[in-house]
C-alpha angles and dihedrals in degrees: 000000000000109000097168090114095046124095090237145012122228119213132183130193144131139240128204117254119233111276116258123236092239110082091206093064110092123231114271132198137209119227110223128200118198125192115194114195118207106204112057096011116244139145128218122188126198134185113224110221133187109237120171094341091310133103112236133172130244118192112237107165140017120184091201115027090187089068099037124094091228136040110232114229118252134055112316119233135192118260139157128235118175090354092301117124113219143150109271128195137198134009119283097206099056117137132216125216125206112272137169121268130224112208119197118196134172140184111207094176140341094262094057094043123196117342125196121209114240111204114230093238090070091057095050109124093013098072128027109273092235089064094045089053094047101045138049111221128218125183121221126219089262089057094251117132132225122198117207117203113247107238117243121246115262090244091057096047115098118237110263093015120143104257096177103058116081144158132244133203116225113195113189116196114223104196121204120233121266132036135259114254097162098078090229097105094256096152107119136207140164126218133216111211117200131176114217125190116225129190096222126048091209106118092221091057120088098182102147117207105234092195093066119065126242107245127206119211116233120213110231094180097063097034113125116265112264094020120131090246092053093047091049091047093051089049092051091047086071087068099043143340114286088246085073097042122092120189112191132189126201089206113078122225123244125275091275092058095251107155098171091112095046119116123232105244107157134021122191130188103183099183094049091042093233134130136175129201126201120240133180107227124196108213126212091264090054096254116138118229129191110223136176107222122199114243090203101047109049116231096005124118135179112278110222101182118113091220092061093052093046092053092050091042090058089059097045100042111191094000104108107160096100142089129214122239128187139186136217090277089058090245111153127226130187116222113201122179110235099190093080115093105228121216136167116241111248118223131186091285096254091113138004119268121214094177113130120224118193121205100200099178102054099133096197092053092047094048091054090055095069121202098322105067102169135069119224116204118189113220112226115245089247088059088224100111146007128244117225109211099195143024092250092052091048093050093046092051091046091053091048091051088050093051094051093046099250092140095163090061090047091053092051093051099048095088092057095045099072130111136154091222130036132199118228088261093052093042094056091050092050091048090061088073088072090065089055092058091104090064102110097179109134091238091051090060089050093051093049091048091048090054090048091052093048094048099041092099092059093075135235093286094054121124087234096059103147113242096221138075113262088202094056093042092049092048092052092044091055092047092050098035094118089060099046111114114248091240090059101046117124121235121245090253092053093046092050091051093047093048089056089049090051094065122105104226094159094051096042092231126143124228115267117259096261092056093043089052091045091053091052092046094048090050090052093048090051090058099036093096092062095056116117116247112280094015125118135210122220122210119196112221125203113225125202115222104268118235117257109259125191102225113217090191095057094128145300122310111209098173093121089057099040105031116009090173090068094096136135118263091210092055089059091051096048092036087062089057093050117125117191115234116254115256095235088055099057112009102071101050120222129105097326093055091047091050090050095053092043090052091051092052094044093048094045129246113251134163091237097046116120095211104029103021141099097316094052094047091046091050091050094049095050093039100247090127108049098208117177138165094175123033090242095051119123115222091215091063092055088052091052090051093053093046090058090052095063114115121261090251089067102043097038092059113071112232138155091248095052092042091053092050093048094050094047091047093055095041110052091167091060093043090055094046110132092232097048109130114256127219108256118203114217126223119262098268096037092057096072097034093055094045092065093042095051091249099106121132095260094049092046095051091046092052092046091047091050090053092046096048095046093059109113093236092052097038090059090057095056121108119194120205119246113244112259111228115214117246118260118204112227116242092212130041119202119210127191130199109267112253099187142010088267093073125094095002093175089066095054109112126182103237143120114254095212143329099238102109107123101172132051130178118205106207109228093197091052089051091050089054090062094045099263105137124220093239091060092049091049090051092050090051096050120010108004094195094051093107091074088064098252091194088072092059109025132050129181115238131192125232092262092052088051090050091243120141121238117265113249117237094206123103105254093221137046120220098166092107092059117094091215090060093060097070120106093250093047093048090052091050092048091050091050091050091050092049092048092050092049091048092049092047092050092050094045094047093050096042121106123211123218110242132180112253108254093026104086115130090261092050093048092050090054096052095092096043102037117052092190090060089052093048091047092051093049091046091049091052091047091055090047092050091050091050092049092048090051093050092046092051089050091050092049092054091043092050092050093048095042093051093045093049094045090053092043093055094041092053096038094246080128105038118228096183131069119257111259137194124319094266090048091050090049089054090049092051089047089055092049091050087050089057091052091050090044091238087115117050124251126197126236127201096256089057092050090051094048092045094068086068092061124098086214096043097139093050091046092057102031092051087063091057115029089189092062109104124214091250091050090050090055088052091051089050092051092048091048095051094047090047089054091050091049091050092052091048090053088058091048090051091049091053092049092048092050089053091047091051090056091045092052090051089052091050091051088057091059108108133161089233094062116119118248089254091052091046092052093048093047093048091052092049092046091050094050093045093047090051091051093050091048090051091050092049096049097041109140136206110239106187102061126091118199123211129170093263106029148011111235122202146140104267092208091069091051094047090051091050092047096047094053100028095237139119119234116238120238092245091053093051092048093048095049091048089051090055091048092048091051091049092048090056092044094248131140120236136191124189131181120214131190122240113280096024091113102254095141101033101035118011099042096045092044092051090047091052092049097044097040090071098156093275104056132061115222120209122196117197116203136167114268091248090059097042099098094044095045093045090049091051091050093049091049093049094049098044096086136044094347103042118191134159118246118212130188124224116195118201 
């Protein structure tokens, strides 16, 4: 029947088995079952086997193992079905021979009856492989199946775990009407698979646990195209093969097995160790949303919007095995499965492949991953880069970028992917770089060399010993330097280091000439900036003796004009033997013409050849032989090609024949002249008579050609080629000090010189010129959320208004009676304690606390008794939420526009200079084309952010674009800083909205019917949550100073806030400044902080970023118990914007 509207087509057939050697054995056949899926296209092939008087399937082939419910044994291989590249497995044309069956039955009790064991191989492709591996299946007398969970080994069972409870799979067969009379196993049935929780793992027990729901398995493979289930399945197939994906519904299907109306309630991915549970979420506006929350990453749920995936896709390029998660604050996260071994597909070598192949069942790779088998990458609020939270996640992303050919991203990440010691997980990721050693892209050489330079200090016994030859990589890098992208170029310091590493001290060999010259040149470039004005620097270059080349274009040969008798005797002899090719052999292209030209090249083209000599080339040039491979070919061009293939002995000796061929080659108009002499082939007897009388065919055509070419009308048409002089490498290169950013463009590298800039002035007038008002800048510098008119929503209350007692200034204990307290040192300590308590009490008693209007203690107490107070509070929060949403939407648009314009000006998409003369405009267009080809550098937003930390920031950025003026650079700086501030405010708004959402939910729980205990608990929660929201709303920036003309601040504080979407507390800013002040005056300082004050996650990384300015090494000493955590924090903080390696010293 017509199955065009069905999700799949089902085919049956048979193939003949190979004949046996014994003639008495009859021919046998294998019954094949083929399932062709429509969307996406895939093919699955089964063998139908007889087992215990029943026909059962065994899976033999899957064209796309990602979409099959079982992973076929054997090594997977890439294949295409319907134009889609996927990992295939198995062989479709396998055969099956008759074999005996072993049937195992049991009868545990009379109620259960007789059960027959069903081997797992007969369920492959029908049930997800993760279930077949976890359960043993028995078939009842009514053909239904029960799967009993395989008990875990004692070594795998956690201490204290419940070893009695278990789950069972109940598979109910829903047979279709009718019976099969074809003999091709066409009887059909559906199955409903349900997982039931039981209290006792004993297989005889059927004690169902009523507290755990019965779950029904949904079939993603056969789900209709476009359905929610199909879309979700295709999304999850990015994380793992569908054989390892379980989609459960708590709502059972109907009696016919139809699950189309079932909800998706639980998703499990056992191999990746992930699960998601559905929740109905009531939003602030009262709308109900169905979300799939991760059970492994608290507060994150699957983002379903196309915009989210497109934004992440722009960052990951051709990496597509990921899903996007988000939280209540609308922060995005990228979830990438790490248990898939990534490889690049190898082609025939004609071109580079950047196609990723994922081996998702490599057991060794999976075992090294441990329990956490996914990498979670937060997306920065600016949506311009990812944050890598661990070394393993950084290395995995770097390897993936390498595989897909995003070498610029690899180069950026190298600095943060370094460690002196690697775990088994990190080591196996690093080892994948060895399999990319055949990548000969110029940028690939640069990336490998960069990694060698960064890891050189780790030593030869390091776990990160690079598996490639620095010498070979450096040699290829130098050869291909002109084609290395600007973002991947090595600095002069790195090249000098790598050239030293390239030497062969153990073998006593010197570097080859190209590397010796490169070393001298790099050394000169390193010192060129110190040259006095007008002075030059000479670099001596070693030159290898060039090979002797016979130059065809050594000059004109006019023998045919001056001395036509100067011809070759042998050409006459072989010219007499010349036989012109038949027209049907060469004139119509195709295989015969190709064979003819191949034969000419293989035989060798010589002037004196009878078959492929002077007569053939002459005929081709003048068009007598109409040779063509392609219909648009010109015969004259083929003649020119053959003329250039003659051996040096022919073209170096001046002769009339060679002169004629050269002149006709360079003058197609003359060669095609209607009166050009043609080569006339003599009859058999005339050939030899004429040869001795000087009247042979070659002599005649040369004489006639001489007469023709010497005519005045023809002579004036002749063009003679200019002799090509062979290139001579200079022995000395002269370098001059660069006078502008236009000089030495191949040495321009996008990088930040240092991170030592401690003061930045944001020009208010410059901001006003790009439509950034002063009020907005003042708000950013003090209270970022002030534009929503905070005074309408927040009020400051004293301790008495908050019903809090005053803090006593008296010391709460008396030590005067103790003898030990009467010493000079003890009295000084007691006095200091007394002074500190009095100071704290004075500050606390005079301090006011920001409080949401309508949420004072009195207001909160009246919520249960006064409905108008409740309505007023909800209305107040609604207005606040609306104002925050409006500000956040404004900031999002501003951030997008500010980033785009900053990049446009920095790259000259928006020109900041005035158009010049035609030559100047041509140079500008040449520069812009260079940016497109990546020969010229282009900036990215991360680089603009990091550049404000440089003491040479203007030179760092303007050197990348010589057309960027100083005024335009200041504009770029202003746009960048304001974009950073807008990004931080978006994060602050998100946090406030998340708190408001929780507060609204609490207010909706307020009911007059609540018990006094519930009322007290709710009032306390509402008060605490309202205080938190008020604190988030009134959060201030404490490191900026505003003046009428500028905003002055330390850019390192702002970059830290921007990178991690936070706002520094006042105490943190004060403490860091104290440390910097002490360091400036060469003093030591020690400070004790309470838990939760941010010493590990804020203060220590911020100090490290400030002090590690490119000249100083920062050492952080931590207790052994905190080493892994502190090191992980440091690696996370220095894996984006400011990228730095983190090393561990054990002592």
